[in-house]
Amino acid sequence: MLDESAVCTQEPPVAGAQWVLADAEKIYNLPFNDLLFRAHSVHRAHFDPNAIQMSRLLSIKTGGCAEDCGYCSQSAHYPTGLKASKLMQVERVLAEASKAKAGGATRYCMGAAWRSPKERDMEAIVAMVTGVRALGMETCMTLGMLTPEQSARLADAGLDYYNHNVDTSERFYGEIITTRSFADRLETLANVRDAGIKVCAGGILGMGETIVDRIAMLVTLANLPAPPESVPINMLIPIPGSRLADAPPIDPIDFVRTIALARILMPRSHVRLSAGRTDMSDEMQALCFFAGANSIFVGETLLTADNPGEDHDAALFSRLGLKPMALERECPAAEQDAAE
């Protein structure tokens, strides 16, 4: 039986054990007010509840991806109308990073539409990492699958985070992607972690998965050897021409419940309210922040999708009394853990 007091602690219900799907389901299905209270209590115990991490995302290589991810505008398998581009020049990436820093972003995320990076591209990728770090920003890359050798090279360059989402549950994964397996995803996460790079891994809601699939995805992440330091939760943006172009929208309350469960299962992780914010009301976003989301992408574009503009985000932050989070390297973990 679930020890309900355990949901306000860092650990699963039994010390030293992993989270069990049945227990996570019980937490998810708590009365909404009880779930939000517990999630916010966990959040407040580990973070400043009014500080939001500001990240900027840039597509450094767009379109033409060999993967068949059913949600993606960049897959070469679907007639989405997106043209493939070559890898961006390093100088342009650094110029965009400088603009992002001037706009208040502390983390710069760079994404390439690849199954995996080729050796000929690694020198430029490394130069982007070292250049962005030299600007005083945290760095994050998402480049598809990585080998141990590629992971080590990025770690040597100083890469702070690597994003590689599991997308959904292992059960439902094959319904969305067939060109690589769920195990392939986990292998890349292990390679990255073993190289000493922090992990950014989350998923997408609204692809036709069940509520249990969403819960199972979060349990998988929470039960990794170390939970991801960053957990992006995306709401599907149906892309015309993609396989999921006609997917029905997710219920907003179900989305907030998922954010709350992510916070409870992974207390010390940054939970990022990611793609789909253009279709969220201010009130829905406010509930997500209360439930434990404490990271967003700023700027008008996420890779190829729209994102709320900075003016809108600034106005929302002002209404809610929120502030940008300090750069992690400047903010000792003890200060965050002690935040009340």
GROMACS .gro file of C-alpha atoms in nm:
model
  340
    1MET     CA    1   0.000   0.000   0.000
    2LEU     CA    2   0.124   0.349  -0.085
    3ASP     CA    3   0.264   0.548   0.205
    4GLU     CA    4   0.109   0.885   0.112
    5SER     CA    5   0.361   1.076   0.322
    6ALA     CA    6   0.634   0.949   0.088
    7VAL     CA    7   0.516   1.165  -0.200
    8CYS     CA    8   0.664   1.470  -0.027
    9THR     CA    9   1.010   1.318   0.001
   10GLN     CA   10   1.291   1.278  -0.248
   11GLU     CA   11   1.281   0.900  -0.256
   12PRO     CA   12   1.028   0.637  -0.376
   13PRO     CA   13   0.789   0.502  -0.109
   14VAL     CA   14   1.039   0.236   0.004
   15ALA     CA   15   1.388   0.372   0.072
   16GLY     CA   16   1.635   0.245  -0.184
   17ALA     CA   17   1.363   0.106  -0.413
   18GLN     CA   18   1.257   0.217  -0.755
   19TRP     CA   19   0.921   0.369  -0.830
   20VAL     CA   20   0.648   0.116  -0.901
   21LEU     CA   21   0.396   0.191  -1.175
   22ALA     CA   22   0.097   0.111  -0.952
   23ASP     CA   23   0.214   0.360  -0.687
   24ALA     CA   24   0.273   0.628  -0.949
   25GLU     CA   25  -0.079   0.569  -1.083
   26LYS     CA   26  -0.224   0.619  -0.734
   27ILE     CA   27  -0.041   0.948  -0.700
   28TYR     CA   28  -0.151   1.065  -1.046
   29ASN     CA   29  -0.515   0.986  -0.965
   30LEU     CA   30  -0.526   1.173  -0.634
   31PRO     CA   31  -0.793   1.444  -0.610
   32PHE     CA   32  -0.660   1.731  -0.820
   33ASN     CA   33  -0.612   1.970  -0.528
   34ASP     CA   34  -0.428   1.706  -0.324
   35LEU     CA   35  -0.202   1.623  -0.618
   36LEU     CA   36  -0.114   1.989  -0.676
   37PHE     CA   37  -0.050   2.048  -0.306
   38ARG     CA   38   0.187   1.753  -0.285
   39ALA     CA   39   0.367   1.838  -0.607
   40HIS     CA   40   0.410   2.201  -0.503
   41SER     CA   41   0.536   2.094  -0.159
   42VAL     CA   42   0.804   1.879  -0.324
   43HIS     CA   43   0.889   2.160  -0.564
   44ARG     CA   44   0.919   2.418  -0.287
   45ALA     CA   45   1.146   2.187  -0.087
   46HIS     CA   46   1.406   2.179  -0.366
   47PHE     CA   47   1.366   2.498  -0.571
   48ASP     CA   48   1.275   2.862  -0.543
   49PRO     CA   49   0.907   2.829  -0.643
   50ASN     CA   50   0.909   3.166  -0.820
   51ALA     CA   51   1.223   3.115  -1.033
   52ILE     CA   52   1.199   2.983  -1.389
   53GLN     CA   53   1.495   2.863  -1.593
   54MET     CA   54   1.511   3.046  -1.926
   55SER     CA   55   1.648   2.842  -2.218
   56ARG     CA   56   1.679   2.922  -2.587
   57LEU     CA   57   1.662   2.659  -2.860
   58LEU     CA   58   1.821   2.688  -3.204
   59SER     CA   59   1.791   2.447  -3.495
   60ILE     CA   60   2.147   2.417  -3.621
   61LYS     CA   61   2.052   2.165  -3.892
   62THR     CA   62   1.691   2.147  -4.008
   63GLY     CA   63   1.491   1.880  -4.190
   64GLY     CA   64   1.578   1.571  -4.391
   65CYS     CA   65   1.596   1.339  -4.089
   66ALA     CA   66   1.599   0.966  -4.168
   67GLU     CA   67   1.389   0.880  -3.861
   68ASP     CA   68   1.013   0.826  -3.901
   69CYS     CA   69   0.895   0.990  -3.576
   70GLY     CA   70   0.523   1.035  -3.637
   71TYR     CA   71   0.506   1.376  -3.470
   72CYS     CA   72   0.799   1.545  -3.641
   73SER     CA   73   0.801   1.811  -3.912
   74GLN     CA   74   1.166   1.730  -3.987
   75SER     CA   75   1.124   1.366  -4.083
   76ALA     CA   76   1.200   1.290  -4.448
   77HIS     CA   77   0.922   1.028  -4.436
   78TYR     CA   78   0.637   1.281  -4.437
   79PRO     CA   79   0.526   1.558  -4.677
   80THR     CA   80   0.542   1.839  -4.421
   81GLY     CA   81   0.682   2.091  -4.668
   82LEU     CA   82   0.997   2.154  -4.464
   83LYS     CA   83   1.312   2.177  -4.672
   84ALA     CA   84   1.635   2.024  -4.545
   85SER     CA   85   1.925   2.253  -4.465
   86LYS     CA   86   2.295   2.203  -4.404
   87LEU     CA   87   2.465   2.239  -4.067
   88MET     CA   88   2.482   2.604  -3.964
   89GLN     CA   89   2.816   2.782  -3.961
   90VAL     CA   90   2.974   2.809  -3.616
   91GLU     CA   91   2.998   3.188  -3.635
   92ARG     CA   92   2.624   3.222  -3.696
   93VAL     CA   93   2.540   2.991  -3.405
   94LEU     CA   94   2.757   3.194  -3.169
   95ALA     CA   95   2.600   3.519  -3.292
   96GLU     CA   96   2.254   3.378  -3.217
   97ALA     CA   97   2.373   3.262  -2.875
   98SER     CA   98   2.496   3.611  -2.794
   99LYS     CA   99   2.151   3.749  -2.878
  100ALA     CA  100   1.989   3.487  -2.656
  101LYS     CA  101   2.213   3.578  -2.364
  102ALA     CA  102   2.131   3.946  -2.409
  103GLY     CA  103   1.764   3.849  -2.396
  104GLY     CA  104   1.802   3.679  -2.057
  105ALA     CA  105   1.858   3.314  -2.153
  106THR     CA  106   2.106   3.124  -1.936
  107ARG     CA  107   2.100   2.793  -2.125
  108TYR     CA  108   2.151   2.756  -2.498
  109CYS     CA  109   2.017   2.442  -2.663
  110MET     CA  110   2.122   2.341  -3.014
  111GLY     CA  111   1.937   2.077  -3.214
  112ALA     CA  112   2.020   1.896  -3.538
  113ALA     CA  113   1.777   1.679  -3.736
  114TRP     CA  114   1.995   1.370  -3.759
  115ARG     CA  115   1.965   1.002  -3.678
  116SER     CA  116   2.315   1.051  -3.537
  117PRO     CA  117   2.600   1.295  -3.608
  118LYS     CA  118   2.861   1.205  -3.868
  119GLU     CA  119   3.230   1.230  -3.789
  120ARG     CA  120   3.275   1.513  -4.039
  121ASP     CA  121   3.035   1.728  -3.835
  122MET     CA  122   3.190   1.672  -3.493
  123GLU     CA  123   3.458   1.941  -3.522
  124ALA     CA  124   3.197   2.212  -3.585
  125ILE     CA  125   2.972   2.075  -3.307
  126VAL     CA  126   3.260   2.088  -3.060
  127ALA     CA  127   3.340   2.445  -3.166
  128MET     CA  128   2.979   2.546  -3.102
  129VAL     CA  129   2.989   2.399  -2.752
  130THR     CA  130   3.316   2.566  -2.655
  131GLY     CA  131   3.204   2.896  -2.809
  132VAL     CA  132   2.871   2.909  -2.626
  133ARG     CA  133   3.036   2.817  -2.298
  134ALA     CA  134   3.285   3.098  -2.353
  135LEU     CA  135   2.986   3.334  -2.357
  136GLY     CA  136   2.904   3.225  -2.002
  137MET     CA  137   2.600   3.014  -2.089
  138GLU     CA  138   2.511   2.654  -2.017
  139THR     CA  139   2.516   2.434  -2.325
  140CYS     CA  140   2.278   2.163  -2.442
  141MET     CA  141   2.282   1.960  -2.762
  142THR     CA  142   2.033   1.724  -2.924
  143LEU     CA  143   2.188   1.539  -3.217
  144GLY     CA  144   2.017   1.199  -3.218
  145MET     CA  145   2.191   0.882  -3.110
  146LEU     CA  146   2.548   0.905  -2.976
  147THR     CA  147   2.824   0.649  -2.944
  148PRO     CA  148   3.039   0.637  -2.629
  149GLU     CA  149   3.323   0.798  -2.826
  150GLN     CA  150   3.106   1.087  -2.946
  151SER     CA  151   2.972   1.136  -2.595
  152ALA     CA  152   3.323   1.152  -2.454
  153ARG     CA  153   3.427   1.406  -2.715
  154LEU     CA  154   3.134   1.632  -2.631
  155ALA     CA  155   3.210   1.594  -2.262
  156ASP     CA  156   3.570   1.698  -2.323
  157ALA     CA  157   3.439   2.009  -2.502
  158GLY     CA  158   3.245   2.100  -2.189
  159LEU     CA  159   2.890   2.013  -2.295
  160ASP     CA  160   2.664   2.058  -1.993
  161TYR     CA  161   2.349   1.874  -2.108
  162TYR     CA  162   2.245   1.632  -2.379
  163ASN     CA  163   1.879   1.606  -2.478
  164HIS     CA  164   1.745   1.275  -2.598
  165ASN     CA  165   1.376   1.223  -2.523
  166VAL     CA  166   1.224   0.880  -2.471
  167ASP     CA  167   0.903   1.034  -2.614
  168THR     CA  168   0.653   0.791  -2.461
  169SER     CA  169   0.623   0.457  -2.283
  170GLU     CA  170   0.810   0.150  -2.401
  171ARG     CA  171   0.473  -0.017  -2.477
  172PHE     CA  172   0.353   0.263  -2.706
  173TYR     CA  173   0.688   0.357  -2.856
  174GLY     CA  174   0.657   0.136  -3.166
  175GLU     CA  175   0.332   0.309  -3.259
  176ILE     CA  176   0.519   0.638  -3.301
  177ILE     CA  177   0.868   0.542  -3.423
  178THR     CA  178   0.990   0.232  -3.608
  179THR     CA  179   1.337   0.337  -3.725
  180ARG     CA  180   1.494   0.298  -3.382
  181SER     CA  181   1.391   0.123  -3.063
  182PHE     CA  182   1.316   0.233  -2.712
  183ALA     CA  183   1.631   0.045  -2.608
  184ASP     CA  184   1.831   0.258  -2.853
  185ARG     CA  185   1.707   0.568  -2.672
  186LEU     CA  186   1.813   0.432  -2.335
  187GLU     CA  187   2.154   0.331  -2.471
  188THR     CA  188   2.229   0.688  -2.582
  189LEU     CA  189   2.119   0.819  -2.242
  190ALA     CA  190   2.359   0.572  -2.078
  191ASN     CA  191   2.644   0.677  -2.308
  192VAL     CA  192   2.587   1.041  -2.225
  193ARG     CA  193   2.564   0.981  -1.851
  194ASP     CA  194   2.875   0.761  -1.851
  195ALA     CA  195   3.067   1.043  -2.023
  196GLY     CA  196   2.979   1.280  -1.740
  197ILE     CA  197   2.724   1.491  -1.929
  198LYS     CA  198   2.397   1.581  -1.758
  199VAL     CA  199   2.088   1.423  -1.908
  200CYS     CA  200   1.785   1.603  -2.052
  201ALA     CA  201   1.510   1.353  -2.131
  202GLY     CA  202   1.133   1.375  -2.137
  203GLY     CA  203   0.844   1.307  -2.369
  204ILE     CA  204   0.545   1.422  -2.569
  205LEU     CA  205   0.182   1.410  -2.458
  206GLY     CA  206  -0.114   1.388  -2.694
  207MET     CA  207   0.012   1.133  -2.948
  208GLY     CA  208  -0.270   0.887  -2.884
  209GLU     CA  209  -0.106   0.727  -2.582
  210THR     CA  210  -0.305   0.628  -2.273
  211ILE     CA  211  -0.273   0.795  -1.935
  212VAL     CA  212  -0.091   0.482  -1.815
  213ASP     CA  213   0.159   0.526  -2.099
  214ARG     CA  214   0.234   0.879  -1.975
  215ILE     CA  215   0.280   0.755  -1.621
  216ALA     CA  216   0.501   0.466  -1.737
  217MET     CA  217   0.720   0.708  -1.933
  218LEU     CA  218   0.782   0.914  -1.618
  219VAL     CA  219   0.847   0.602  -1.410
  220THR     CA  220   1.108   0.492  -1.668
  221LEU     CA  221   1.285   0.828  -1.640
  222ALA     CA  222   1.266   0.837  -1.260
  223ASN     CA  223   1.409   0.484  -1.241
  224LEU     CA  224   1.717   0.551  -1.453
  225PRO     CA  225   2.046   0.508  -1.261
  226ALA     CA  226   2.010   0.883  -1.197
  227PRO     CA  227   1.694   1.075  -1.292
  228PRO     CA  228   1.746   1.326  -1.574
  229GLU     CA  229   1.857   1.665  -1.449
  230SER     CA  230   1.614   1.817  -1.698
  231VAL     CA  231   1.276   1.672  -1.799
  232PRO     CA  232   1.100   1.846  -2.091
  233ILE     CA  233   0.728   1.774  -2.113
  234ASN     CA  234   0.595   1.859  -2.457
  235MET     CA  235   0.234   1.894  -2.570
  236LEU     CA  236   0.200   1.763  -2.924
  237ILE     CA  237   0.183   2.027  -3.196
  238PRO     CA  238   0.003   1.847  -3.482
  239ILE     CA  239   0.211   1.908  -3.794
  240PRO     CA  240   0.026   1.909  -4.129
  241GLY     CA  241   0.157   1.622  -4.339
  242SER     CA  242   0.292   1.426  -4.040
  243ARG     CA  243   0.139   1.096  -3.930
  244LEU     CA  244  -0.010   1.263  -3.621
  245ALA     CA  245  -0.152   1.565  -3.804
  246ASP     CA  246  -0.506   1.483  -3.687
  247ALA     CA  247  -0.430   1.379  -3.330
  248PRO     CA  248  -0.694   1.513  -3.087
  249PRO     CA  249  -0.573   1.762  -2.823
  250ILE     CA  250  -0.484   1.643  -2.475
  251ASP     CA  251  -0.709   1.745  -2.187
  252PRO     CA  252  -0.544   2.039  -2.003
  253ILE     CA  253  -0.611   1.889  -1.659
  254ASP     CA  254  -0.446   1.563  -1.765
  255PHE     CA  255  -0.145   1.764  -1.882
  256VAL     CA  256  -0.115   1.944  -1.548
  257ARG     CA  257  -0.148   1.612  -1.365
  258THR     CA  258   0.145   1.478  -1.567
  259ILE     CA  259   0.359   1.781  -1.478
  260ALA     CA  260   0.273   1.728  -1.110
  261LEU     CA  261   0.365   1.360  -1.123
  262ALA     CA  262   0.695   1.440  -1.293
  263ARG     CA  263   0.778   1.678  -1.009
  264ILE     CA  264   0.690   1.422  -0.740
  265LEU     CA  265   0.882   1.136  -0.905
  266MET     CA  266   1.188   1.352  -0.985
  267PRO     CA  267   1.211   1.618  -0.713
  268ARG     CA  268   1.550   1.764  -0.804
  269SER     CA  269   1.502   1.773  -1.181
  270HIS     CA  270   1.416   2.082  -1.381
  271VAL     CA  271   1.075   2.009  -1.531
  272ARG     CA  272   1.047   2.202  -1.855
  273LEU     CA  273   0.719   2.324  -1.996
  274SER     CA  274   0.828   2.280  -2.354
  275ALA     CA  275   0.655   2.258  -2.695
  276GLY     CA  276   0.287   2.344  -2.718
  277ARG     CA  277   0.280   2.655  -2.500
  278THR     CA  278   0.123   2.858  -2.783
  279ASP     CA  279  -0.191   2.646  -2.736
  280MET     CA  280  -0.191   2.678  -2.355
  281SER     CA  281  -0.385   2.950  -2.180
  282ASP     CA  282  -0.203   3.166  -1.927
  283GLU     CA  283  -0.409   2.994  -1.659
  284MET     CA  284  -0.297   2.649  -1.774
  285GLN     CA  285   0.067   2.758  -1.770
  286ALA     CA  286   0.022   2.906  -1.422
  287LEU     CA  287  -0.111   2.572  -1.297
  288CYS     CA  288   0.187   2.395  -1.454
  289PHE     CA  289   0.428   2.630  -1.277
  290PHE     CA  290   0.248   2.569  -0.945
  291ALA     CA  291   0.260   2.192  -1.009
  292GLY     CA  292   0.639   2.201  -1.046
  293ALA     CA  293   0.735   2.314  -1.395
  294ASN     CA  294   1.031   2.549  -1.356
  295SER     CA  295   1.189   2.578  -1.701
  296ILE     CA  296   1.070   2.712  -2.036
  297PHE     CA  297   1.206   2.790  -2.379
  298VAL     CA  298   1.200   3.158  -2.466
  299GLY     CA  299   1.188   3.306  -2.814
  300GLU     CA  300   0.933   3.286  -3.093
  301THR     CA  301   1.048   2.952  -3.243
  302LEU     CA  302   1.125   2.601  -3.111
  303LEU     CA  303   1.323   2.433  -3.387
  304THR     CA  304   1.045   2.460  -3.646
  305ALA     CA  305   0.737   2.525  -3.428
  306ASP     CA  306   0.594   2.848  -3.293
  307ASN     CA  307   0.654   2.954  -2.933
  308PRO     CA  308   0.509   3.243  -2.730
  309GLY     CA  309   0.701   3.564  -2.787
  310GLU     CA  310   0.924   3.714  -2.522
  311ASP     CA  311   0.683   4.003  -2.464
  312HIS     CA  312   0.403   3.760  -2.381
  313ASP     CA  313   0.626   3.559  -2.147
  314ALA     CA  314   0.746   3.876  -1.973
  315ALA     CA  315   0.387   3.988  -1.921
  316LEU     CA  316   0.288   3.647  -1.785
  317PHE     CA  317   0.588   3.640  -1.551
  318SER     CA  318   0.497   3.986  -1.425
  319ARG     CA  319   0.138   3.880  -1.354
  320LEU     CA  320   0.253   3.569  -1.168
  321GLY     CA  321   0.547   3.726  -0.983
  322LEU     CA  322   0.796   3.492  -1.148
  323LYS     CA  323   1.161   3.568  -1.218
  324PRO     CA  324   1.437   3.416  -1.433
  325MET     CA  325   1.645   3.152  -1.256
  326ALA     CA  326   2.015   3.223  -1.208
  327LEU     CA  327   2.267   3.025  -1.409
  328GLU     CA  328   2.327   2.692  -1.234
  329ARG     CA  329   2.703   2.743  -1.221
  330GLU     CA  330   2.636   3.064  -1.028
  331CYS     CA  331   2.371   2.918  -0.800
  332PRO     CA  332   2.495   2.659  -0.545
  333ALA     CA  333   2.269   2.356  -0.518
  334ALA     CA  334   2.247   2.406  -0.144
  335GLU     CA  335   2.080   2.741  -0.198
  336GLN     CA  336   1.819   2.583  -0.423
  337ASP     CA  337   1.756   2.294  -0.183
  338ALA     CA  338   1.714   2.538   0.105
  339ALA     CA  339   1.470   2.762  -0.082
  340GLU     CA  340   1.145   2.793   0.107
   0.00000   0.00000   0.00000
